[in-house]
């Protein structure tokens, strides 16, 4: 029978506070799947008119799918969160764009009519599962010169991007990083992030039990002088430092997406509408440029230009990657449309979880900016990709 695609809306999004990876981080003794469980339970608490049995799918992304991030984490977390056993789930991976892909994948199912409501999100516990844990790259990558050796080390790809765009200096990258830290501090002071943070119980053999209520990575008060003396670990006399890149982090995100008419039927608030999305491949050696072709494809397909976009949430894996995107689209470094509350350089980037953080913040920006019709969430992706989602005010 012929089908008509349905409109898909973003209903709600939450996340745990992000922690620093490592033995002294917030979540050093907390399981990754428990982070996801807490997010799912909070989404249910915040949306009491959504019957649990109406959730048709739980899609959870993780880049390293082993240990407490394995066992088909979408399904296992759904069971642990107390959802009915009839609710299925699965795991998904597109590295940094895992949660973004979880959303676009279930959204496609909703538009097609296979689902009415779904939960999508991501988790990364980089303290328990360092980037690349257990990976065994095929020797053909290098033996047949399919990629340069730097393609497999994200910091080196960022240095390559600096090489390609020499106008993006270390000083310019540091200045962008300082602004990100300042904007995050201002957003915290105004109580903006707290709206969608779910407090997470934590424990430490040394300190006992506690409660994580805010992000651990931000460094308020960061200055250009602070950043100038940092080491460049990926290249002698390089430009990429711990100060102008996202750190290694732990955290989880989740959101509810639904068919627009079903959201209305269930009394759920539609906060923004998914218009379209695009993923694109680029040379893995300069993976940070991925958002550019992904966004170009998306805008062209929808007969839009960057002038039509009033809000942009771009993941700050590295300052150079954001600046390359801004330069391409002739956007000023300090354009107020871009990451109004700062970004991952300050907040952190637990790989597969970050896509939904961008969406959750964009939904809040729409609330504050009734004059804006369109917004983007966009990010670069390891192994040479980019992903962009176009959203519209409801």
mmCIF file of C-alpha atoms in Angstrom:
data_model
loop_
_atom_site.group_PDB
_atom_site.id
_atom_site.type_symbol
_atom_site.label_atom_id
_atom_site.label_comp_id
_atom_site.label_asym_id
_atom_site.label_seq_id
_atom_site.Cartn_x
_atom_site.Cartn_y
_atom_site.Cartn_z
ATOM 1 C CA UNK A 1 0.000 0.000 0.000
ATOM 2 C CA UNK A 2 1.277 3.552 -0.682
ATOM 3 C CA UNK A 3 2.734 5.360 2.309
ATOM 4 C CA UNK A 4 2.992 9.036 3.202
ATOM 5 C CA UNK A 5 5.983 10.036 5.301
ATOM 6 C CA UNK A 6 5.035 11.424 8.716
ATOM 7 C CA UNK A 7 6.598 14.429 10.407
ATOM 8 C CA UNK A 8 8.965 13.540 13.264
ATOM 9 C CA UNK A 9 9.410 15.759 16.314
ATOM 10 C CA UNK A 10 11.917 16.010 19.138
ATOM 11 C CA UNK A 11 9.954 15.770 22.385
ATOM 12 C CA UNK A 12 12.546 15.880 25.159
ATOM 13 C CA UNK A 13 16.234 15.331 25.794
ATOM 14 C CA UNK A 14 18.335 14.849 28.911
ATOM 15 C CA UNK A 15 21.853 13.871 29.792
ATOM 16 C CA UNK A 16 24.010 12.992 32.733
ATOM 17 C CA UNK A 17 26.620 15.532 33.759
ATOM 18 C CA UNK A 18 29.765 14.748 31.797
ATOM 19 C CA UNK A 19 32.782 13.548 33.756
ATOM 20 C CA UNK A 20 36.503 13.403 33.119
ATOM 21 C CA UNK A 21 37.720 9.983 32.057
ATOM 22 C CA UNK A 22 40.212 8.279 34.326
ATOM 23 C CA UNK A 23 40.634 6.900 37.834
ATOM 24 C CA UNK A 24 39.822 10.245 39.474
ATOM 25 C CA UNK A 25 36.864 11.148 37.272
ATOM 26 C CA UNK A 26 33.245 11.423 38.426
ATOM 27 C CA UNK A 27 32.266 8.056 37.003
ATOM 28 C CA UNK A 28 35.447 6.067 37.624
ATOM 29 C CA UNK A 29 33.455 3.479 39.595
ATOM 30 C CA UNK A 30 30.120 3.846 37.757
ATOM 31 C CA UNK A 31 28.995 1.500 34.996
ATOM 32 C CA UNK A 32 28.272 2.839 31.521
ATOM 33 C CA UNK A 33 24.953 0.998 31.275
ATOM 34 C CA UNK A 34 23.843 2.549 34.569
ATOM 35 C CA UNK A 35 24.383 5.984 33.029
ATOM 36 C CA UNK A 36 21.995 5.043 30.215
ATOM 37 C CA UNK A 37 19.468 3.581 32.642
ATOM 38 C CA UNK A 38 19.405 6.845 34.579
ATOM 39 C CA UNK A 39 18.741 8.803 31.374
ATOM 40 C CA UNK A 40 15.882 6.514 30.288
ATOM 41 C CA UNK A 41 14.246 6.710 33.694
ATOM 42 C CA UNK A 42 14.499 10.493 33.717
ATOM 43 C CA UNK A 43 12.871 10.731 30.285
ATOM 44 C CA UNK A 44 9.976 8.657 31.613
ATOM 45 C CA UNK A 45 9.719 10.791 34.749
ATOM 46 C CA UNK A 46 9.654 14.033 32.758
ATOM 47 C CA UNK A 47 7.061 12.723 30.321
ATOM 48 C CA UNK A 48 4.411 10.978 32.475
ATOM 49 C CA UNK A 49 1.792 11.028 29.711
ATOM 50 C CA UNK A 50 3.939 8.635 27.637
ATOM 51 C CA UNK A 51 2.874 5.059 28.464
ATOM 52 C CA UNK A 52 5.916 2.798 28.623
ATOM 53 C CA UNK A 53 4.242 0.277 26.348
ATOM 54 C CA UNK A 54 3.948 2.940 23.617
ATOM 55 C CA UNK A 55 7.734 3.142 23.301
ATOM 56 C CA UNK A 56 8.461 1.179 20.125
ATOM 57 C CA UNK A 57 12.276 1.145 20.158
ATOM 58 C CA UNK A 58 15.318 2.048 22.231
ATOM 59 C CA UNK A 59 18.403 2.855 20.130
ATOM 60 C CA UNK A 60 21.578 3.550 22.113
ATOM 61 C CA UNK A 61 24.948 4.293 20.537
ATOM 62 C CA UNK A 62 28.383 3.400 21.872
ATOM 63 C CA UNK A 63 31.678 3.589 20.010
ATOM 64 C CA UNK A 64 33.340 0.837 22.031
ATOM 65 C CA UNK A 65 30.735 -1.901 22.326
ATOM 66 C CA UNK A 66 32.279 -4.172 24.883
ATOM 67 C CA UNK A 67 32.034 -4.786 28.624
ATOM 68 C CA UNK A 68 29.407 -2.553 30.227
ATOM 69 C CA UNK A 69 28.856 -0.882 26.836
ATOM 70 C CA UNK A 70 28.191 -4.210 25.140
ATOM 71 C CA UNK A 71 25.351 -6.736 25.312
ATOM 72 C CA UNK A 72 23.250 -4.791 22.765
ATOM 73 C CA UNK A 73 23.102 -1.836 25.133
ATOM 74 C CA UNK A 74 19.829 -0.414 23.816
ATOM 75 C CA UNK A 75 18.005 -3.574 24.768
ATOM 76 C CA UNK A 76 19.884 -4.305 27.988
ATOM 77 C CA UNK A 77 19.473 -0.730 29.250
ATOM 78 C CA UNK A 78 15.759 -0.799 28.422
ATOM 79 C CA UNK A 79 15.303 -3.913 30.548
ATOM 80 C CA UNK A 80 17.439 -2.489 33.374
ATOM 81 C CA UNK A 81 15.431 0.758 33.269
ATOM 82 C CA UNK A 82 12.219 -1.139 33.879
ATOM 83 C CA UNK A 83 10.624 -0.763 30.469
ATOM 84 C CA UNK A 84 8.202 -3.566 29.527
ATOM 85 C CA UNK A 85 9.933 -6.628 28.113
ATOM 86 C CA UNK A 86 7.922 -6.028 24.942
ATOM 87 C CA UNK A 87 9.989 -2.911 24.181
ATOM 88 C CA UNK A 88 12.901 -3.843 21.879
ATOM 89 C CA UNK A 89 16.258 -2.129 21.631
ATOM 90 C CA UNK A 90 19.546 -2.196 19.799
ATOM 91 C CA UNK A 91 23.058 -0.767 19.759
ATOM 92 C CA UNK A 92 24.404 1.459 17.015
ATOM 93 C CA UNK A 93 27.808 2.909 16.129
ATOM 94 C CA UNK A 94 28.976 5.795 13.994
ATOM 95 C CA UNK A 95 31.790 6.842 16.306
ATOM 96 C CA UNK A 96 31.215 10.456 17.437
ATOM 97 C CA UNK A 97 27.914 10.649 15.567
ATOM 98 C CA UNK A 98 26.480 7.564 17.257
ATOM 99 C CA UNK A 99 23.652 9.302 19.123
ATOM 100 C CA UNK A 100 22.957 11.492 16.101
ATOM 101 C CA UNK A 101 22.628 8.354 13.983
ATOM 102 C CA UNK A 102 20.437 6.702 16.615
ATOM 103 C CA UNK A 103 18.038 9.631 16.283
ATOM 104 C CA UNK A 104 18.055 9.765 12.483
ATOM 105 C CA UNK A 105 17.634 5.994 12.250
ATOM 106 C CA UNK A 106 14.573 5.778 14.506
ATOM 107 C CA UNK A 107 13.232 8.976 12.932
ATOM 108 C CA UNK A 108 13.304 7.233 9.567
ATOM 109 C CA UNK A 109 11.309 4.369 11.084
ATOM 110 C CA UNK A 110 8.794 6.814 12.540
ATOM 111 C CA UNK A 111 8.423 8.686 9.243
ATOM 112 C CA UNK A 112 7.889 5.363 7.446
ATOM 113 C CA UNK A 113 5.294 4.233 9.994
ATOM 114 C CA UNK A 114 7.205 1.380 11.607
ATOM 115 C CA UNK A 115 7.349 3.215 14.973
ATOM 116 C CA UNK A 116 5.277 5.878 16.708
ATOM 117 C CA UNK A 117 7.617 6.761 19.581
ATOM 118 C CA UNK A 118 11.261 5.889 20.264
ATOM 119 C CA UNK A 119 14.053 6.641 22.701
ATOM 120 C CA UNK A 120 17.456 7.351 21.170
ATOM 121 C CA UNK A 121 20.753 8.329 22.713
ATOM 122 C CA UNK A 122 24.332 7.378 23.354
ATOM 123 C CA UNK A 123 26.910 6.622 25.989
ATOM 124 C CA UNK A 124 30.669 6.591 26.242
ATOM 125 C CA UNK A 125 32.691 5.705 29.297
ATOM 126 C CA UNK A 126 36.142 6.580 28.029
ATOM 127 C CA UNK A 127 37.644 5.893 31.437
ATOM 128 C CA UNK A 128 36.614 2.233 31.232
ATOM 129 C CA UNK A 129 36.869 1.994 27.453
ATOM 130 C CA UNK A 130 39.581 4.223 25.944
ATOM 131 C CA UNK A 131 39.168 5.251 22.342
ATOM 132 C CA UNK A 132 40.296 2.405 20.117
ATOM 133 C CA UNK A 133 40.133 -0.273 22.824
ATOM 134 C CA UNK A 134 40.226 -3.695 21.179
ATOM 135 C CA UNK A 135 40.416 -2.250 17.662
ATOM 136 C CA UNK A 136 42.481 -4.222 15.151
ATOM 137 C CA UNK A 137 42.858 -2.076 11.999
ATOM 138 C CA UNK A 138 43.267 -4.095 8.842
ATOM 139 C CA UNK A 139 46.922 -3.827 7.715
ATOM 140 C CA UNK A 140 45.685 -3.084 4.191
ATOM 141 C CA UNK A 141 44.788 0.461 5.294
ATOM 142 C CA UNK A 142 48.468 1.341 5.412
ATOM 143 C CA UNK A 143 50.029 -1.384 3.248
ATOM 144 C CA UNK A 144 47.889 -0.344 0.267
ATOM 145 C CA UNK A 145 48.060 3.332 1.207
ATOM 146 C CA UNK A 146 44.280 3.588 1.506
ATOM 147 C CA UNK A 147 44.842 6.105 4.298
ATOM 148 C CA UNK A 148 47.791 7.813 5.916
ATOM 149 C CA UNK A 149 48.760 6.579 9.374
ATOM 150 C CA UNK A 150 47.530 9.849 10.872
ATOM 151 C CA UNK A 151 43.956 9.019 9.829
ATOM 152 C CA UNK A 152 43.576 6.679 12.798
ATOM 153 C CA UNK A 153 44.656 9.256 15.411
ATOM 154 C CA UNK A 154 42.105 12.038 15.785
ATOM 155 C CA UNK A 155 44.549 14.614 17.137
ATOM 156 C CA UNK A 156 46.787 14.107 14.125
ATOM 157 C CA UNK A 157 43.836 14.669 11.778
ATOM 158 C CA UNK A 158 43.302 18.000 13.526
ATOM 159 C CA UNK A 159 46.950 18.947 12.933
ATOM 160 C CA UNK A 160 46.440 17.986 9.275
ATOM 161 C CA UNK A 161 43.479 20.352 9.141
ATOM 162 C CA UNK A 162 45.662 23.169 10.453
ATOM 163 C CA UNK A 163 48.100 22.357 7.625
ATOM 164 C CA UNK A 164 45.349 22.517 5.024
ATOM 165 C CA UNK A 165 43.983 25.818 6.334
ATOM 166 C CA UNK A 166 47.027 27.845 7.441
ATOM 167 C CA UNK A 167 44.834 30.866 8.196
ATOM 168 C CA UNK A 168 43.577 28.883 11.222
ATOM 169 C CA UNK A 169 46.463 29.553 13.567
ATOM 170 C CA UNK A 170 46.998 28.177 17.045
ATOM 171 C CA UNK A 171 46.219 31.614 18.457
ATOM 172 C CA UNK A 172 42.903 31.689 16.639
ATOM 173 C CA UNK A 173 42.053 28.179 17.852
ATOM 174 C CA UNK A 174 42.965 29.144 21.413
ATOM 175 C CA UNK A 175 40.810 32.261 21.209
ATOM 176 C CA UNK A 176 37.861 30.164 20.088
ATOM 177 C CA UNK A 177 38.473 27.769 22.997
ATOM 178 C CA UNK A 178 38.535 30.612 25.510
ATOM 179 C CA UNK A 179 35.174 31.868 24.216
ATOM 180 C CA UNK A 180 33.711 28.364 24.531
ATOM 181 C CA UNK A 181 34.779 28.197 28.167
ATOM 182 C CA UNK A 182 33.349 31.665 28.823
ATOM 183 C CA UNK A 183 29.995 30.850 27.227
ATOM 184 C CA UNK A 184 29.654 27.614 29.195
ATOM 185 C CA UNK A 185 30.396 29.459 32.439
ATOM 186 C CA UNK A 186 27.788 32.103 31.585
ATOM 187 C CA UNK A 187 25.188 29.460 30.703
ATOM 188 C CA UNK A 188 25.788 27.668 34.004
ATOM 189 C CA UNK A 189 25.498 30.957 35.889
ATOM 190 C CA UNK A 190 22.140 31.564 34.189
ATOM 191 C CA UNK A 191 20.901 28.045 35.047
ATOM 192 C CA UNK A 192 20.537 26.978 31.429
ATOM 193 C CA UNK A 193 22.329 23.624 31.414
ATOM 194 C CA UNK A 194 20.742 22.546 34.677
ATOM 195 C CA UNK A 195 17.312 22.268 33.020
ATOM 196 C CA UNK A 196 18.274 19.063 31.236
ATOM 197 C CA UNK A 197 20.924 17.541 33.506
ATOM 198 C CA UNK A 198 19.861 14.434 35.402
ATOM 199 C CA UNK A 199 21.652 14.049 38.753
ATOM 200 C CA UNK A 200 23.610 10.807 38.835
ATOM 201 C CA UNK A 201 24.472 8.825 41.964
ATOM 202 C CA UNK A 202 28.177 8.024 42.097
ATOM 203 C CA UNK A 203 30.479 6.153 44.399
ATOM 204 C CA UNK A 204 34.159 6.185 45.171
ATOM 205 C CA UNK A 205 36.128 3.742 47.260
ATOM 206 C CA UNK A 206 38.045 6.711 48.614
ATOM 207 C CA UNK A 207 35.258 9.300 49.032
ATOM 208 C CA UNK A 208 32.140 7.157 49.447
ATOM 209 C CA UNK A 209 28.820 7.970 47.778
ATOM 210 C CA UNK A 210 27.941 11.237 46.100
ATOM 211 C CA UNK A 211 25.784 12.933 43.486
ATOM 212 C CA UNK A 212 26.980 14.298 40.151
ATOM 213 C CA UNK A 213 24.975 17.447 39.393
ATOM 214 C CA UNK A 214 27.160 19.424 36.971
ATOM 215 C CA UNK A 215 29.748 18.815 34.282
ATOM 216 C CA UNK A 216 33.268 18.126 35.516
ATOM 217 C CA UNK A 217 35.383 19.235 32.478
ATOM 218 C CA UNK A 218 34.713 23.019 32.261
ATOM 219 C CA UNK A 219 37.625 25.270 33.180
ATOM 220 C CA UNK A 220 36.089 28.676 33.931
ATOM 221 C CA UNK A 221 38.602 31.461 33.908
ATOM 222 C CA UNK A 222 40.664 29.943 31.088
ATOM 223 C CA UNK A 223 42.792 32.602 29.389
ATOM 224 C CA UNK A 224 44.921 32.858 26.279
ATOM 225 C CA UNK A 225 47.951 32.903 28.553
ATOM 226 C CA UNK A 226 46.873 29.597 30.137
ATOM 227 C CA UNK A 227 46.555 27.957 26.740
ATOM 228 C CA UNK A 228 49.712 29.371 25.180
ATOM 229 C CA UNK A 229 52.049 27.157 27.204
ATOM 230 C CA UNK A 230 50.251 23.820 26.801
ATOM 231 C CA UNK A 231 52.018 20.921 25.128
ATOM 232 C CA UNK A 232 51.189 19.865 21.575
ATOM 233 C CA UNK A 233 51.062 16.071 22.001
ATOM 234 C CA UNK A 234 50.323 15.148 18.404
ATOM 235 C CA UNK A 235 53.232 16.984 16.767
ATOM 236 C CA UNK A 236 56.323 18.824 17.958
ATOM 237 C CA UNK A 237 55.597 22.558 17.793
ATOM 238 C CA UNK A 238 52.057 21.723 16.680
ATOM 239 C CA UNK A 239 48.844 23.628 17.226
ATOM 240 C CA UNK A 240 46.438 21.127 18.826
ATOM 241 C CA UNK A 241 46.497 21.053 22.626
ATOM 242 C CA UNK A 242 44.336 19.834 25.479
ATOM 243 C CA UNK A 243 43.076 23.416 25.735
ATOM 244 C CA UNK A 244 41.679 23.820 22.213
ATOM 245 C CA UNK A 245 40.223 20.325 21.887
ATOM 246 C CA UNK A 246 37.556 18.329 23.693
ATOM 247 C CA UNK A 247 38.845 16.069 26.441
ATOM 248 C CA UNK A 248 38.363 12.387 27.201
ATOM 249 C CA UNK A 249 35.030 12.066 28.938
ATOM 250 C CA UNK A 250 32.299 9.840 30.360
ATOM 251 C CA UNK A 251 28.566 10.457 30.014
ATOM 252 C CA UNK A 252 25.235 9.494 28.513
ATOM 253 C CA UNK A 253 22.426 11.245 26.652
ATOM 254 C CA UNK A 254 18.923 10.314 25.590
ATOM 255 C CA UNK A 255 15.849 11.781 23.938
ATOM 256 C CA UNK A 256 12.270 10.972 22.981
ATOM 257 C CA UNK A 257 11.301 11.359 19.334
ATOM 258 C CA UNK A 258 7.819 10.727 17.985
ATOM 259 C CA UNK A 259 5.474 11.150 15.064
ATOM 260 C CA UNK A 260 4.044 14.649 15.372
ATOM 261 C CA UNK A 261 0.421 13.505 15.473
ATOM 262 C CA UNK A 262 1.234 10.809 18.036
ATOM 263 C CA UNK A 263 2.959 13.349 20.261
ATOM 264 C CA UNK A 264 -0.200 15.467 20.149
ATOM 265 C CA UNK A 265 -2.372 12.422 20.876
ATOM 266 C CA UNK A 266 -0.299 11.537 23.953
ATOM 267 C CA UNK A 267 -0.036 15.092 25.239
ATOM 268 C CA UNK A 268 3.710 15.290 24.608
ATOM 269 C CA UNK A 269 5.308 18.642 23.792
ATOM 270 C CA UNK A 270 6.815 18.818 20.311
ATOM 271 C CA UNK A 271 9.852 21.055 20.774
ATOM 272 C CA UNK A 272 11.253 20.991 17.251
ATOM 273 C CA UNK A 273 10.613 19.163 13.978
ATOM 274 C CA UNK A 274 13.194 17.093 12.103
ATOM 275 C CA UNK A 275 13.286 18.391 8.539
ATOM 276 C CA UNK A 276 16.086 16.361 6.970
ATOM 277 C CA UNK A 277 19.560 14.991 7.637
ATOM 278 C CA UNK A 278 22.713 14.154 5.741
ATOM 279 C CA UNK A 279 25.927 12.218 6.276
ATOM 280 C CA UNK A 280 28.986 12.565 4.056
ATOM 281 C CA UNK A 281 32.409 10.995 3.713
ATOM 282 C CA UNK A 282 35.712 12.886 3.442
ATOM 283 C CA UNK A 283 39.385 11.994 3.473
ATOM 284 C CA UNK A 284 39.966 10.285 6.838
ATOM 285 C CA UNK A 285 43.188 12.266 7.280
ATOM 286 C CA UNK A 286 41.126 15.469 7.614
ATOM 287 C CA UNK A 287 37.989 14.041 9.173
ATOM 288 C CA UNK A 288 37.261 17.384 10.881
ATOM 289 C CA UNK A 289 36.076 18.887 7.592
ATOM 290 C CA UNK A 290 33.224 16.346 7.464
ATOM 291 C CA UNK A 291 30.456 18.751 8.560
ATOM 292 C CA UNK A 292 31.058 20.903 5.470
ATOM 293 C CA UNK A 293 29.913 18.484 2.737
ATOM 294 C CA UNK A 294 27.217 17.025 4.998
ATOM 295 C CA UNK A 295 25.784 20.514 5.508
ATOM 296 C CA UNK A 296 26.178 21.493 1.857
ATOM 297 C CA UNK A 297 24.199 18.428 0.756
ATOM 298 C CA UNK A 298 21.495 19.136 3.294
ATOM 299 C CA UNK A 299 21.081 22.814 2.446
ATOM 300 C CA UNK A 300 21.043 22.163 -1.307
ATOM 301 C CA UNK A 301 18.440 19.419 -0.982
ATOM 302 C CA UNK A 302 16.169 21.768 0.945
ATOM 303 C CA UNK A 303 16.807 24.854 -1.230
ATOM 304 C CA UNK A 304 18.308 26.737 1.724
ATOM 305 C CA UNK A 305 21.465 28.733 2.308
ATOM 306 C CA UNK A 306 23.362 29.366 5.524
ATOM 307 C CA UNK A 307 21.581 32.721 5.702
ATOM 308 C CA UNK A 308 18.372 30.792 6.413
ATOM 309 C CA UNK A 309 19.895 29.083 9.452
ATOM 310 C CA UNK A 310 19.350 30.960 12.702
ATOM 311 C CA UNK A 311 21.030 28.552 15.140
ATOM 312 C CA UNK A 312 23.977 26.169 14.815
ATOM 313 C CA UNK A 313 25.052 23.578 17.361
ATOM 314 C CA UNK A 314 28.370 22.167 16.131
ATOM 315 C CA UNK A 315 30.358 19.654 18.135
ATOM 316 C CA UNK A 316 33.707 21.056 19.206
ATOM 317 C CA UNK A 317 35.928 18.018 18.859
ATOM 318 C CA UNK A 318 38.740 20.447 17.979
ATOM 319 C CA UNK A 319 38.652 24.214 17.606
ATOM 320 C CA UNK A 320 40.299 23.948 14.175
ATOM 321 C CA UNK A 321 37.455 21.764 12.917
ATOM 322 C CA UNK A 322 34.821 24.313 13.962
ATOM 323 C CA UNK A 323 36.810 27.186 12.467
ATOM 324 C CA UNK A 324 37.212 25.347 9.150
ATOM 325 C CA UNK A 325 33.420 24.970 9.016
ATOM 326 C CA UNK A 326 32.876 28.635 9.846
ATOM 327 C CA UNK A 327 35.399 29.798 7.251
ATOM 328 C CA UNK A 328 33.822 27.668 4.547
ATOM 329 C CA UNK A 329 30.400 29.175 5.129
ATOM 330 C CA UNK A 330 31.817 32.691 5.701
ATOM 331 C CA UNK A 331 30.620 32.794 9.304
ATOM 332 C CA UNK A 332 32.492 34.925 11.835
ATOM 333 C CA UNK A 333 34.322 33.150 14.650
ATOM 334 C CA UNK A 334 32.104 34.898 17.206
ATOM 335 C CA UNK A 335 28.788 34.673 15.315
ATOM 336 C CA UNK A 336 26.048 34.492 17.991
ATOM 337 C CA UNK A 337 24.214 31.771 16.048
ATOM 338 C CA UNK A 338 26.998 29.307 16.766
ATOM 339 C CA UNK A 339 27.022 27.347 20.052
ATOM 340 C CA UNK A 340 25.346 30.090 22.118
ATOM 341 C CA UNK A 341 26.120 28.211 25.350
ATOM 342 C CA UNK A 342 29.613 27.063 24.366
ATOM 343 C CA UNK A 343 30.506 23.545 23.408
ATOM 344 C CA UNK A 344 32.484 20.366 23.852
ATOM 345 C CA UNK A 345 35.855 22.067 24.340
ATOM 346 C CA UNK A 346 34.474 23.105 27.723
ATOM 347 C CA UNK A 347 31.631 20.642 28.410
ATOM 348 C CA UNK A 348 33.311 17.479 27.170
ATOM 349 C CA UNK A 349 32.711 14.980 24.381
ATOM 350 C CA UNK A 350 31.854 11.429 25.457
ATOM 351 C CA UNK A 351 32.039 10.299 21.820
ATOM 352 C CA UNK A 352 28.807 8.480 20.901
ATOM 353 C CA UNK A 353 26.645 10.519 23.286
ATOM 354 C CA UNK A 354 27.313 14.031 21.973
ATOM 355 C CA UNK A 355 24.805 14.177 19.106
ATOM 356 C CA UNK A 356 21.825 14.261 21.459
ATOM 357 C CA UNK A 357 23.493 16.894 23.647
ATOM 358 C CA UNK A 358 23.569 19.149 20.596
ATOM 359 C CA UNK A 359 19.893 18.467 19.911
ATOM 360 C CA UNK A 360 18.829 19.050 23.502
ATOM 361 C CA UNK A 361 20.576 22.424 23.549
ATOM 362 C CA UNK A 362 19.174 23.410 20.154
ATOM 363 C CA UNK A 363 15.651 22.699 21.401
ATOM 364 C CA UNK A 364 16.285 25.094 24.307
ATOM 365 C CA UNK A 365 17.644 27.738 21.934
ATOM 366 C CA UNK A 366 14.446 27.548 19.868
ATOM 367 C CA UNK A 367 12.484 28.335 23.042
ATOM 368 C CA UNK A 368 14.581 31.461 23.594
ATOM 369 C CA UNK A 369 14.581 32.543 19.930
ATOM 370 C CA UNK A 370 11.018 32.678 18.567
ATOM 371 C CA UNK A 371 12.368 34.577 15.558
ATOM 372 C CA UNK A 372 14.357 31.584 14.322
ATOM 373 C CA UNK A 373 12.812 29.018 11.990
ATOM 374 C CA UNK A 374 15.727 26.674 11.159
ATOM 375 C CA UNK A 375 18.619 25.282 13.188
ATOM 376 C CA UNK A 376 21.406 22.766 12.579
ATOM 377 C CA UNK A 377 23.158 20.151 14.663
ATOM 378 C CA UNK A 378 26.389 19.054 13.031
ATOM 379 C CA UNK A 379 29.556 17.153 13.881
ATOM 380 C CA UNK A 380 32.679 15.572 12.434
ATOM 381 C CA UNK A 381 33.081 11.813 12.687
ATOM 382 C CA UNK A 382 36.139 9.579 12.954
ATOM 383 C CA UNK A 383 37.373 7.718 9.858
ATOM 384 C CA UNK A 384 36.424 10.677 7.682
ATOM 385 C CA UNK A 385 32.742 11.554 7.924
ATOM 386 C CA UNK A 386 30.398 14.350 8.877
ATOM 387 C CA UNK A 387 26.759 14.452 9.888
ATOM 388 C CA UNK A 388 24.228 17.291 9.908
ATOM 389 C CA UNK A 389 20.579 17.391 10.952
ATOM 390 C CA UNK A 390 18.215 20.202 9.961
ATOM 391 C CA UNK A 391 15.576 21.154 12.533
ATOM 392 C CA UNK A 392 12.610 23.502 12.335
ATOM 393 C CA UNK A 393 10.604 25.424 14.896
ATOM 394 C CA UNK A 394 7.282 23.637 15.481
#
